[in-house]
Coordinates of C-alpha atoms in Angstrom, one line a residue:
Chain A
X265 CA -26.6 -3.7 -17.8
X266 CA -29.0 -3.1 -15.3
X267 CA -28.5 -1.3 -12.1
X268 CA -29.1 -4.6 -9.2
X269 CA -26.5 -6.7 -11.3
X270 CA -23.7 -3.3 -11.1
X271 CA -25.1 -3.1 -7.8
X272 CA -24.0 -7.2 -7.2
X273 CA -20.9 -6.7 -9.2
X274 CA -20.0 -3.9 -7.3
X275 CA -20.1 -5.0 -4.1
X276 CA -18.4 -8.2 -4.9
X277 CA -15.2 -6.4 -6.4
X278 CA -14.8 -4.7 -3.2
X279 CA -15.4 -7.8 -1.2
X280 CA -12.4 -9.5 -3.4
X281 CA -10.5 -6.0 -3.5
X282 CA -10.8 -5.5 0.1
X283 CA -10.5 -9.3 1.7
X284 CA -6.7 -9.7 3.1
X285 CA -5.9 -13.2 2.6
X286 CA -2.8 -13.5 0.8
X287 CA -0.5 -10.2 2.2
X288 CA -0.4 -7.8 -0.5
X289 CA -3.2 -9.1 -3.0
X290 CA -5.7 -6.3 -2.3
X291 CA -3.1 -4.2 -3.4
X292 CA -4.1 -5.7 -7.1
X293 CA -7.4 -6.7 -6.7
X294 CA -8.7 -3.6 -5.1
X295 CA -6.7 -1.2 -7.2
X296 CA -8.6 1.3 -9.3
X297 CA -7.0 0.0 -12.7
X298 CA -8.0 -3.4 -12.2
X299 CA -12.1 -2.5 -11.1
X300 CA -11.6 0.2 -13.8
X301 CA -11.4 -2.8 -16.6
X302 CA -13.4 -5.2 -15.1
X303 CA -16.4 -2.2 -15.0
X304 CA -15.0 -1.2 -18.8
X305 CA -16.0 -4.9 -19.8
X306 CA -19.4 -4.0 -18.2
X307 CA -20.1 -1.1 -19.7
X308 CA -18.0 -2.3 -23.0
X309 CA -15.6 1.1 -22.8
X310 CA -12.6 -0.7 -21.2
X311 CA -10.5 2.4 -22.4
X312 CA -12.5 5.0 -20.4
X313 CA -12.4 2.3 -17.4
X314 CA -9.1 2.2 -17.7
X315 CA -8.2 5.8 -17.8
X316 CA -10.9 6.7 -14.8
X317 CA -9.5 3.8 -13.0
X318 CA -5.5 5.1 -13.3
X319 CA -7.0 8.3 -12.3
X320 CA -8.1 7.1 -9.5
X321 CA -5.3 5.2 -8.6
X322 CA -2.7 8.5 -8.9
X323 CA -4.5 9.6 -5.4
X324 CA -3.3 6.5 -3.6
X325 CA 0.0 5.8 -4.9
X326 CA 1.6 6.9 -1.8
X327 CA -1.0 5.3 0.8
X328 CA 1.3 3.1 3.7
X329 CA -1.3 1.0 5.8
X330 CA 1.6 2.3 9.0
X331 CA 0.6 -0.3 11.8
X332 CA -2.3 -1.9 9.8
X333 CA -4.1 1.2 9.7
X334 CA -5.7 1.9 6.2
X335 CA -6.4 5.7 6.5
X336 CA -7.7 6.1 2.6
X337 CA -9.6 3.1 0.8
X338 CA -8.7 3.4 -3.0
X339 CA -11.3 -0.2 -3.6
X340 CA -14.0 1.8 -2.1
X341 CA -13.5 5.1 -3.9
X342 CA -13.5 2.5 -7.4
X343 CA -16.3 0.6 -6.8
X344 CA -18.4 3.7 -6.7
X345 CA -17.3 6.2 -8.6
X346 CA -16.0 4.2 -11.8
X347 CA -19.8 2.7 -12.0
X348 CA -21.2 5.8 -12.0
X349 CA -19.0 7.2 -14.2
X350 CA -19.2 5.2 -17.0
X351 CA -23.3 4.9 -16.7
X352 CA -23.8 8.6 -16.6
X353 CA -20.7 9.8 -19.4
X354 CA -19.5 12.5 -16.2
X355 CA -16.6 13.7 -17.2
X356 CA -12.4 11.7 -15.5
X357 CA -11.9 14.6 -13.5
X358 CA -15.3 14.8 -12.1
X359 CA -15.3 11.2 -11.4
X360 CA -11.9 11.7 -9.8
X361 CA -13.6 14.4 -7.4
X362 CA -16.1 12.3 -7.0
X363 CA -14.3 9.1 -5.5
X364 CA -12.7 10.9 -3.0
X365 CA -15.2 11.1 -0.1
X366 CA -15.6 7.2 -0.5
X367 CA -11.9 6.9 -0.4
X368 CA -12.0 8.4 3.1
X369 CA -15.2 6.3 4.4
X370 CA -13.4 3.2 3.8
X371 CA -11.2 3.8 6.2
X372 CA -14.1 3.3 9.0
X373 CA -15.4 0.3 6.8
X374 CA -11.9 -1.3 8.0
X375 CA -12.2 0.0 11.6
X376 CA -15.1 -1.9 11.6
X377 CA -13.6 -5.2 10.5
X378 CA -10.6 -4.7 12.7
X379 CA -12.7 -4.2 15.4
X380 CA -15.3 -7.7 14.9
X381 CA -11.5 -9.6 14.3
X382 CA -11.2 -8.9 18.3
X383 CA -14.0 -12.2 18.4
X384 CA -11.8 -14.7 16.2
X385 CA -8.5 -13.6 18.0
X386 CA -10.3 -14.8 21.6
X387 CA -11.7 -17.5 19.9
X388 CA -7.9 -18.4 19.0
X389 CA -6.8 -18.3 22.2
X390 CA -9.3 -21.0 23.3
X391 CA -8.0 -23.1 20.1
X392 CA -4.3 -22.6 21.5
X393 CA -4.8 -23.7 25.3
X394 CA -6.4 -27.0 24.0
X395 CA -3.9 -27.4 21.2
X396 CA -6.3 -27.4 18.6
X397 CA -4.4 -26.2 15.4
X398 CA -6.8 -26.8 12.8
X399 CA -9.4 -23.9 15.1
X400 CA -6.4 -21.6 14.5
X401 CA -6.3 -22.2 10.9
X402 CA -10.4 -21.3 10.6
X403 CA -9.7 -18.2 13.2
X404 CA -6.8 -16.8 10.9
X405 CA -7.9 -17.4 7.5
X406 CA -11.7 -18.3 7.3
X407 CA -13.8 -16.7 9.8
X408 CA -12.6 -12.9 9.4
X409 CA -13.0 -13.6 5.8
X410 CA -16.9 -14.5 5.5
X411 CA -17.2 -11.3 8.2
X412 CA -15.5 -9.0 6.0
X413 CA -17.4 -10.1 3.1
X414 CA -21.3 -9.0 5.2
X415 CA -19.0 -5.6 6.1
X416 CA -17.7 -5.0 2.5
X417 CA -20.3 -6.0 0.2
X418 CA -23.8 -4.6 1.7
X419 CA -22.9 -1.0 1.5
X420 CA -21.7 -1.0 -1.5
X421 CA -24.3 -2.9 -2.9
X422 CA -26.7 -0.3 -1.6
X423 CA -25.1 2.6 -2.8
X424 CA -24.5 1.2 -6.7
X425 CA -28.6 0.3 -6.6
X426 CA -29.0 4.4 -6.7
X427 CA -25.3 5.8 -7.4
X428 CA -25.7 6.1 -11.2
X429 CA -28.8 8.0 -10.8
X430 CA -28.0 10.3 -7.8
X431 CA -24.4 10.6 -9.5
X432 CA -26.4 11.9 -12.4
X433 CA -28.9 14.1 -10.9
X434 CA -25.5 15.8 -8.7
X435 CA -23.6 16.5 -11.5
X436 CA -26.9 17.9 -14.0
X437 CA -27.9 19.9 -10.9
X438 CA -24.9 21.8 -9.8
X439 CA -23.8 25.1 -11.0
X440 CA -21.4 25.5 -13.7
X441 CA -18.6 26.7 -11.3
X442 CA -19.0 24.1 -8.8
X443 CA -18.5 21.1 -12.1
X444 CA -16.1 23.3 -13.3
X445 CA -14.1 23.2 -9.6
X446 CA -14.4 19.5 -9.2
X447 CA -12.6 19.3 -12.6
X448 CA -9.8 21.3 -11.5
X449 CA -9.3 19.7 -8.2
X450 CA -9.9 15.9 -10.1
X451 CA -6.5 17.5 -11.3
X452 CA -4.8 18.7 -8.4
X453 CA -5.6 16.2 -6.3
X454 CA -3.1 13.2 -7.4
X455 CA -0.8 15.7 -6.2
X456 CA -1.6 14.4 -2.4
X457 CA -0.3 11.3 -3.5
X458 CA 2.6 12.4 -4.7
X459 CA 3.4 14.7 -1.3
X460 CA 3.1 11.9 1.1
X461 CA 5.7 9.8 -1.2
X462 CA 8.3 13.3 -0.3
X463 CA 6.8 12.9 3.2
X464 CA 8.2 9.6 3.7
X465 CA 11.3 9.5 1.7
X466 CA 11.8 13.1 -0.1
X467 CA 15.0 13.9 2.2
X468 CA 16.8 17.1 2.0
X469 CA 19.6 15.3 0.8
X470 CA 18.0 13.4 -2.4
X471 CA 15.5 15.8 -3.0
X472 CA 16.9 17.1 -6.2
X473 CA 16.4 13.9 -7.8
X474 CA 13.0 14.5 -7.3
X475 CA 13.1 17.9 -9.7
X476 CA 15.7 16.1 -11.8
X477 CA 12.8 14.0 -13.0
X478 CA 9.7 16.3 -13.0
X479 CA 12.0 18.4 -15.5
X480 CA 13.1 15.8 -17.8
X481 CA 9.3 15.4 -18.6
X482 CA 8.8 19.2 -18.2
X483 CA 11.5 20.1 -20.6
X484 CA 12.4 16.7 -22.4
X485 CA 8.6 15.3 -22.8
X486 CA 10.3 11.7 -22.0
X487 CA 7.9 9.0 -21.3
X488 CA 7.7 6.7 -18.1
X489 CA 9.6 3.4 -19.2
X490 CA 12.5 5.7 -20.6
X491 CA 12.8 7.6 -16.8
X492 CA 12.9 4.5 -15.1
X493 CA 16.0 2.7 -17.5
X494 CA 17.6 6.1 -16.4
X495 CA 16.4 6.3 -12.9
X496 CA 17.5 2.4 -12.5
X497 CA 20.4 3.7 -13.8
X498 CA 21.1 6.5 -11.4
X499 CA 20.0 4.5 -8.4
X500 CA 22.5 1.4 -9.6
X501 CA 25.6 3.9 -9.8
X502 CA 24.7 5.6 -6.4
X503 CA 24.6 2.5 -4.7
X504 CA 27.8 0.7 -6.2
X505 CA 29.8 3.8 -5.4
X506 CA 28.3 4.2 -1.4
X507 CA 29.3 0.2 -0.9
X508 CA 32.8 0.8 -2.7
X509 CA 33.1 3.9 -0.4
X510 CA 31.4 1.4 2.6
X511 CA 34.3 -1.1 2.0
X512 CA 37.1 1.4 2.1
X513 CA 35.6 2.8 5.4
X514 CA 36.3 -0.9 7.0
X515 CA 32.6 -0.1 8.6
Chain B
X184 CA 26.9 -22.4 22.2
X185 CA 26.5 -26.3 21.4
X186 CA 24.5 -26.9 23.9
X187 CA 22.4 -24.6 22.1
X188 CA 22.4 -26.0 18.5
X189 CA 19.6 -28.5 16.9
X190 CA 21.1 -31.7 17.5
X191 CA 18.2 -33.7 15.5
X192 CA 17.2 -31.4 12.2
X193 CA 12.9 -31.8 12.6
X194 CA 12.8 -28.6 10.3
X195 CA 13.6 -29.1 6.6
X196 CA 13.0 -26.6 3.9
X197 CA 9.5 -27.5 2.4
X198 CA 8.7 -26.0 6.3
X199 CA 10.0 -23.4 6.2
X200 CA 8.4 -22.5 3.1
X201 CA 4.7 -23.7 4.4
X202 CA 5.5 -21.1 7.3
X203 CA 5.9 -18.7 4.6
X204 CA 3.2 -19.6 2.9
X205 CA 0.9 -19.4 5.5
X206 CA 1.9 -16.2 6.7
X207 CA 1.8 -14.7 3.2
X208 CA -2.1 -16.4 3.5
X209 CA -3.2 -14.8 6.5
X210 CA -1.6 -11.2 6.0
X211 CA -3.6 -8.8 7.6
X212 CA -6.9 -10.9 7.5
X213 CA -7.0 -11.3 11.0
X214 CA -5.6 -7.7 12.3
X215 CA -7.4 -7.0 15.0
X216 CA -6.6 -3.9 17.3
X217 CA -6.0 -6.0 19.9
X218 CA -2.5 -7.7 18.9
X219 CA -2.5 -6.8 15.1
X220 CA -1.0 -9.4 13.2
X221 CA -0.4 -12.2 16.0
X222 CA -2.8 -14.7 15.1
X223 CA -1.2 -14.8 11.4
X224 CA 2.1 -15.4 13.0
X225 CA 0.8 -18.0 15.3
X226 CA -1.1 -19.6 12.4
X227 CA 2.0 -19.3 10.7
X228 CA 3.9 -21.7 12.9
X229 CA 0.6 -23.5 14.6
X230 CA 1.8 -26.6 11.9
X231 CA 5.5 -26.7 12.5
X232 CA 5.0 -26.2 16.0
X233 CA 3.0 -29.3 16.2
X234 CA 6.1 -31.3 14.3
X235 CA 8.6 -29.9 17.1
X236 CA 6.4 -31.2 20.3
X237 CA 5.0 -34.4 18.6
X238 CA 4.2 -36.3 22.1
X239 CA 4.1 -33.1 24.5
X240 CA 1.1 -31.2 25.0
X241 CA 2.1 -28.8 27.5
X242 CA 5.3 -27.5 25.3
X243 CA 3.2 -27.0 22.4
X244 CA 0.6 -25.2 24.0
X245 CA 2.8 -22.8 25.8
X246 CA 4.4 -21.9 22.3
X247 CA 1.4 -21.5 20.3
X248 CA 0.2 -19.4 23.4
X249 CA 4.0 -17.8 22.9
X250 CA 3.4 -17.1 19.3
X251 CA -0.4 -16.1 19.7
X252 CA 1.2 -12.1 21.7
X253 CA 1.1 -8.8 20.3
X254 CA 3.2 -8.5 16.9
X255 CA 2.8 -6.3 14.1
X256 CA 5.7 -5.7 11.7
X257 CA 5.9 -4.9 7.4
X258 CA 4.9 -8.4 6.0
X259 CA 7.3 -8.8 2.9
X260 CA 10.9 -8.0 4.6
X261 CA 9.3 -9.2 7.7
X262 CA 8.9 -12.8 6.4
X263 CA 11.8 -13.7 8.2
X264 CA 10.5 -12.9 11.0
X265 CA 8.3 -15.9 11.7
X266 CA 10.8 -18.0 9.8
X267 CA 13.7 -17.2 12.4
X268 CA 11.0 -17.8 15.3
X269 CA 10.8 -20.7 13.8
X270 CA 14.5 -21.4 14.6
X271 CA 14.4 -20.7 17.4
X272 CA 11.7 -22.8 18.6
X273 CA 13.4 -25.7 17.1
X274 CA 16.1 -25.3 19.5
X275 CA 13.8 -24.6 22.3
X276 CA 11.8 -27.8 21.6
X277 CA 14.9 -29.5 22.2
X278 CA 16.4 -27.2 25.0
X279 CA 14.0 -27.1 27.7
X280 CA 16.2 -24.9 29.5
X281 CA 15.6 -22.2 27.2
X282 CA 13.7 -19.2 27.9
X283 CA 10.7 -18.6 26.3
X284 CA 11.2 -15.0 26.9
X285 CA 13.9 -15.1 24.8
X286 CA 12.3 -15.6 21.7
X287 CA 9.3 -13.2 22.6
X288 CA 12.1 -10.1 23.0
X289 CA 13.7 -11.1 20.1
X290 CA 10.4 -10.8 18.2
X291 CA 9.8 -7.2 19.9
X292 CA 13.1 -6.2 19.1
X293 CA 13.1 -7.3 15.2
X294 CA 9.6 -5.8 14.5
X295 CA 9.9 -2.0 14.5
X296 CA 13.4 -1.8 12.7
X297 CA 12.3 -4.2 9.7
X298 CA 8.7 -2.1 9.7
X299 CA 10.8 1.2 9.1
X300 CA 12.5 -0.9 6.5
X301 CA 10.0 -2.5 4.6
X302 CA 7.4 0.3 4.7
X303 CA 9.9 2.5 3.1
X304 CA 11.2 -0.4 0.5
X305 CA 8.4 -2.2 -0.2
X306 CA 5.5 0.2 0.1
X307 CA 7.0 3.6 0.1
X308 CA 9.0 3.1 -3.1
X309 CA 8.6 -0.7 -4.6
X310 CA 4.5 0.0 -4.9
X311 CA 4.2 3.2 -5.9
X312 CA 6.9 2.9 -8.7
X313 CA 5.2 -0.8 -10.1
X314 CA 1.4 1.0 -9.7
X315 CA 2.0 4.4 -11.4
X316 CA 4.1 2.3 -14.6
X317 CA 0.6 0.2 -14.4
X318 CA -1.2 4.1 -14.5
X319 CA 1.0 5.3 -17.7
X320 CA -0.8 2.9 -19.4
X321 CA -4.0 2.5 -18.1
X322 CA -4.3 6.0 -18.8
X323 CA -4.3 5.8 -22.6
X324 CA -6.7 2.9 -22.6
X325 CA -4.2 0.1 -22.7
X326 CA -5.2 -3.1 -21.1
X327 CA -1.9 -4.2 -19.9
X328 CA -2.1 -1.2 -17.3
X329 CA -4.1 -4.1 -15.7
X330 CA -0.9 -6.7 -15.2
X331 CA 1.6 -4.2 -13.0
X332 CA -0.5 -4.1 -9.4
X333 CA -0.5 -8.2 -10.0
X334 CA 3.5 -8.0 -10.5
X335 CA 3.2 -6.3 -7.3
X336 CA 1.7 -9.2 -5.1
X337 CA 4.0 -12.0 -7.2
X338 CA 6.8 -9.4 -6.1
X339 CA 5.7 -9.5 -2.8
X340 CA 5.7 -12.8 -2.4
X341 CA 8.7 -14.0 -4.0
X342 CA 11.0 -11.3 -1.8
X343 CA 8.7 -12.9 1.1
X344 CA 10.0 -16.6 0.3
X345 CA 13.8 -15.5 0.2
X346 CA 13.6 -13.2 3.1
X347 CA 11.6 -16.3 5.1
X348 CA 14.9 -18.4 3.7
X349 CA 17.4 -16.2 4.4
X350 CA 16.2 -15.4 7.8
X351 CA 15.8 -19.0 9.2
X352 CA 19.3 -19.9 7.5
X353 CA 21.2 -17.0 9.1
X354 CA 20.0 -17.0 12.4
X355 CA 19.2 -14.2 14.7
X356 CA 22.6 -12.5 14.9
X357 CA 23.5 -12.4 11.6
X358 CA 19.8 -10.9 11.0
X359 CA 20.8 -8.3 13.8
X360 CA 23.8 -7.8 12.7
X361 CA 22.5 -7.1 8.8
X362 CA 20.0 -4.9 10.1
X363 CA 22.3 -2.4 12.0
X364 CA 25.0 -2.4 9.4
X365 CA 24.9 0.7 7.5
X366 CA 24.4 -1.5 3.9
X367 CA 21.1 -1.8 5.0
X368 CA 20.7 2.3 4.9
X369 CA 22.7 2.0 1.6
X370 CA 20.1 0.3 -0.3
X371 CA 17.3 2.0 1.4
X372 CA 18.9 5.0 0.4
X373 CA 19.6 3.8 -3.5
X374 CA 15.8 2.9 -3.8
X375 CA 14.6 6.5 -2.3
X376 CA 16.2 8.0 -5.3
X377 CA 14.7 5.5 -7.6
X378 CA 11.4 6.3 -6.0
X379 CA 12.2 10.1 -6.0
X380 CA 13.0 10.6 -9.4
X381 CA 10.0 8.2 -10.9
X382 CA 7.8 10.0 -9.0
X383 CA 9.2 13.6 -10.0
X384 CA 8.7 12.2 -13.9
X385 CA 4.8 10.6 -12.9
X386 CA 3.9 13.8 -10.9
X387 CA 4.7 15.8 -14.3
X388 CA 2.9 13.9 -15.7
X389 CA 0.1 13.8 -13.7
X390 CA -0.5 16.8 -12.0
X391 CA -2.9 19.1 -13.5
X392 CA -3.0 23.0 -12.9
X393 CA -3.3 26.0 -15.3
X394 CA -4.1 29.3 -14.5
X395 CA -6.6 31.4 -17.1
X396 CA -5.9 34.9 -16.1
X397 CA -5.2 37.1 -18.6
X398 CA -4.8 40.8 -18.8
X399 CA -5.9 42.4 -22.4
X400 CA -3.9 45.6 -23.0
X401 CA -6.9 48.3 -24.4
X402 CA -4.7 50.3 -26.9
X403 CA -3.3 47.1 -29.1
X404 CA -5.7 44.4 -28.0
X405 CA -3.1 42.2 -27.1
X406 CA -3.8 39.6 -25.1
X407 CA -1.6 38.3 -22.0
X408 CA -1.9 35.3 -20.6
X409 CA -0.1 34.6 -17.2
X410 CA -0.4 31.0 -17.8
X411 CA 2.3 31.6 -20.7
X412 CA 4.4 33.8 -18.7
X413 CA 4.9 31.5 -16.5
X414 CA 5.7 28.4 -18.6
X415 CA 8.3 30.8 -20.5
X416 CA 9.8 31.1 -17.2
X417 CA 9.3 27.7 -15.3
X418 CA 7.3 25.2 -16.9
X419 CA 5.0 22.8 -14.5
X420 CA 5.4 25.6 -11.9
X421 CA 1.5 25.5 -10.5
X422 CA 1.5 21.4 -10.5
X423 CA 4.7 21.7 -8.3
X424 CA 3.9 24.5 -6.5
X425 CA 0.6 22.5 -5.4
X426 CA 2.9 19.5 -4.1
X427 CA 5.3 21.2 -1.9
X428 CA 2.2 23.0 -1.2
X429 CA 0.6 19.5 0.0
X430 CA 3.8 18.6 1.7
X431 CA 3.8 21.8 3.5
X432 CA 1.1 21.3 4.7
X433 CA 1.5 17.5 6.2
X434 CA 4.0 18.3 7.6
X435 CA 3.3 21.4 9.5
X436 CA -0.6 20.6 9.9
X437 CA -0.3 16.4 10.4
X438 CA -1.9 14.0 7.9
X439 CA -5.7 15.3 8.0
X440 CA -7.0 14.0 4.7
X441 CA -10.6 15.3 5.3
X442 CA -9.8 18.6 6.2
X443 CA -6.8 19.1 3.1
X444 CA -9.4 17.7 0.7
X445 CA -11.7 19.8 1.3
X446 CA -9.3 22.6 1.6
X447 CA -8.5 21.7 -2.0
X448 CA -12.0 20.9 -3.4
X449 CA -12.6 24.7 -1.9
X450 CA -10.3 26.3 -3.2
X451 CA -10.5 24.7 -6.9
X452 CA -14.0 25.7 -6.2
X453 CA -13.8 29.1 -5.9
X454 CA -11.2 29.8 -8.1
X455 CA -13.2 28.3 -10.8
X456 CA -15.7 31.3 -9.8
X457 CA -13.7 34.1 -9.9
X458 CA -12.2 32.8 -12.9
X459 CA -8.7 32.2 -11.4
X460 CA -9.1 28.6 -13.2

């Protein structure tokens, strides 16, 4: 596979993982496991696509776009880094590292489309004083959608032509300690994930819940379709007893 | 009240779904910082709107103008939003002595509580559970990793079409009503300890950390490792430590990415150097 048609590829996914139509698609088509297989096809080594993909992913779990605002791109930090992972053979945890500046920049890559939507928003209100509904349609759905595709595909078309190579060159040319770093904090960092999910709902009072099921795995080794029968479980029984206890209450 | 109520019934159900539909189509793609999400939710209604005024001009633009002001709100729960507009603009259309303001506030009001609601619900807890069960198996190389983040969308959607339902059948005071009872707290509550204790098991998983100090004792060449100590004593205790570590630090230092990454990166960094890691 040669580095212009990764380079197309690329900047396609994170068009189509990035665009907005349809509320809560990008969450699928720009997450890290999807644009981890598709580059696994690619590169014909789905299974390390997949596992740097899920990788990946683990550092956005928690991410809430709070009033629209997307503070951490997880399509960006894929298209790039899973590419240049699976050309160059760098290790998950590298990779992981890696992503994470890209992760960041998209956030400005959607300031930048938020801001050219101002145009088809005026444009709208010209459409609604002379009634014209069908202007509105284009305004909501088309226009920002061929913009977003000139914001979201040239950069990352330009950074797959050399990513491989300058991924490469990076990781040959740095210092045992520095690789060695980066594969420790590819580890630690799904933990920021993980925090912001206690930031927004880890309250004092439910908090042990929390611990109940980082020691099942800790002590019991059970795996993650077994924790959530018993967490459905748990959650169920909590909630039948506060509605029964609701009722009584007369509230 | 019945001078309020739709005497002839314009809006049947297959509209009430298009609304839905074509706010679920626009979705953020026209957030702007101007208004945020107000020309989906005047795109949303532009086609009913133009059943309720069919000869009148002036009415219809003065709602599509209406429906075109700031909003911004959590899409899935907030589907009913747009639907109970929708309502209420039926009984405008045929009450011209309603206020327009009327509907506006009750917009305003709706859009911050259901937010709080479906940021923690849908986002907070419904997302991250479906996305890391797609990560468990992802992460040993199984394709059907791949199908969860879809179940998320068609999950998204579906709780969008009975939400849109529900909120144009109720009404506004029932929705109010709903939304201020404490049930509403009860199931938040019941799906915050779903989310907790998934991400507790995932965060085992997941989070990587092992110390390789050691201290060799010169007369019996024994080696100690204080990576063992401290599983004998707490197992996973440098992954969690890192967490509330994390946490700590949002929530005393505010949600600086940049600035805790590379806090992390540097740290890994030189620990790796001094042979902490």
């Amino acid at each position: 596979m040669n580095n212009l048609t990764i380079a197309i590829i690329s900047g396609l996914l994170y068009f189509i993982g990035t665009q907005r139509v349809g509320y809560g698609l990008s969450t699928a088509t720009g997450s890290p496991i999807v644009s981890g297989f598709i580059f696994g096809l690619l590169y014909n080594d789905v299974e390390t696509g997949l596992i740097i993909g899920a990788s990946i992913q683990l550092l956005y779990l928690g991410v809430v776009f709070t009033g629209g605002n997307v503070p951490n791109d997880q399509s960006l930090a894929a298209c790039i880094a899973i590419p240049a992972a699976l050309a160059t053979g760098i290790s998950v945890d590298v990779a992981v590292a890696l992503s994470i500046p890209f992760g960041l920049l998209g956030a400005f890559v959607d300031q930048i489309r938020r801001t050219t939507n101002l145009i088809w928003l005026h444009k709208a209100d010209e459409y609604a004083a002379k009634c014209d509904i069908k202007g509105i349609e284009r305004c909501a759905l088309v226009y920002p959608t061929i913009t977003a595709f000139f914001i979201r595909f040239i950069p990352v078309f330009l950074v797959n032509l050399v990513g491989p190579e300058a991924a490469k060159f990076l990781v040959d040319n740095l210092p045992a300690w520095v690789t060695t770093g980066l594969g420790v904090a590819g580890g630690v960092l799904p933990a920021i994930g993980f925090a912001i999910i206690l930031l927004q709902i880890g309250r004092k009072e439910i908090l042990p819940f929390y611990f109940i099921g980082y020691f099942l795995v800790k002590y019991l080794n059970l795996g993650t379709m077994a924790i959530a029968v018993f967490g459905v479980c748990i959650a169920l029984l909590i909630y039948y007893k506060s509605t029964m206890e609701h009722r009584k209450d007369g509230v | 009240m019945s001078e309020n109520t739709v005497t002839n019934k314009v809006i049947q159900k297959k509209h009430v779904n298009q609304t839905h539909l074509y706010w679920w189509l626009g979705g953020e793609n026209s957030n702007s910082y101007e208004r945020l999400q107000a020309l989906s939710f005047c795109n949303a209604l532009a086609k009913n709107l133009k059943l309720l005024y069919p000869d009148d001009k002036e009415g219809l633009r003065e709602a599509l103008e209406r429906n075109l002001e700031f909003f911004n709100t959590e899409g899935t729960i907030g589907a009913m939003v747009p639907a109970i507009t929708l309502a209420m603009e039926e009984k405008k259309a045929q009450d011209k002595e309603m206020s327009g303001e009327l509907i506006t506030n009750l917009k305003l009001g709706l859009m911050g509580p259901i937010a709080g609601i479906g940021d923690t619900l849908i986002w907070g807890t419904m997302k991250a559970i479906i996305l890391a069960l797609g990560c468990s198996f992802a992460l040993q190389g199984n394709p059907l990793g791949v199908v969860f983040p879809f179940l998320f969308t068609l999950m998204v959607f579906v709780i969008g079409r009975y939400t849109a339902t529900l909120g144009y059948n109720l009404g506004t005071d029932a929705v109010t009503k709903m939304i201020s009872s404490g049930l509403m707290n009860k199931v938040i509550d019941a799906a915050s300890i779903l989310g907790l204790f998934m991400m507790g098991a995932l965060s085992a998983s997941y989070v990587r950390l092992s110390t390789k100090l050691q201290y060799t004792i010169e007369a019996t060449e024994t080696v100690i490792s204080l990576q063992k100590i401290l599983d004998a004593i707490i197992p996973g205790i440098l992954p969690l430590l890192a967490i509330f570590g994390i946490l700590w630090y949002f929530k005393n230092k505010g949600q600086n990415y940049v600035k805790l990454i590379g806090l992390i990166i540097l740290i890994c960094m030189v620990g790796a150097l001094i042979g902490v890691f």
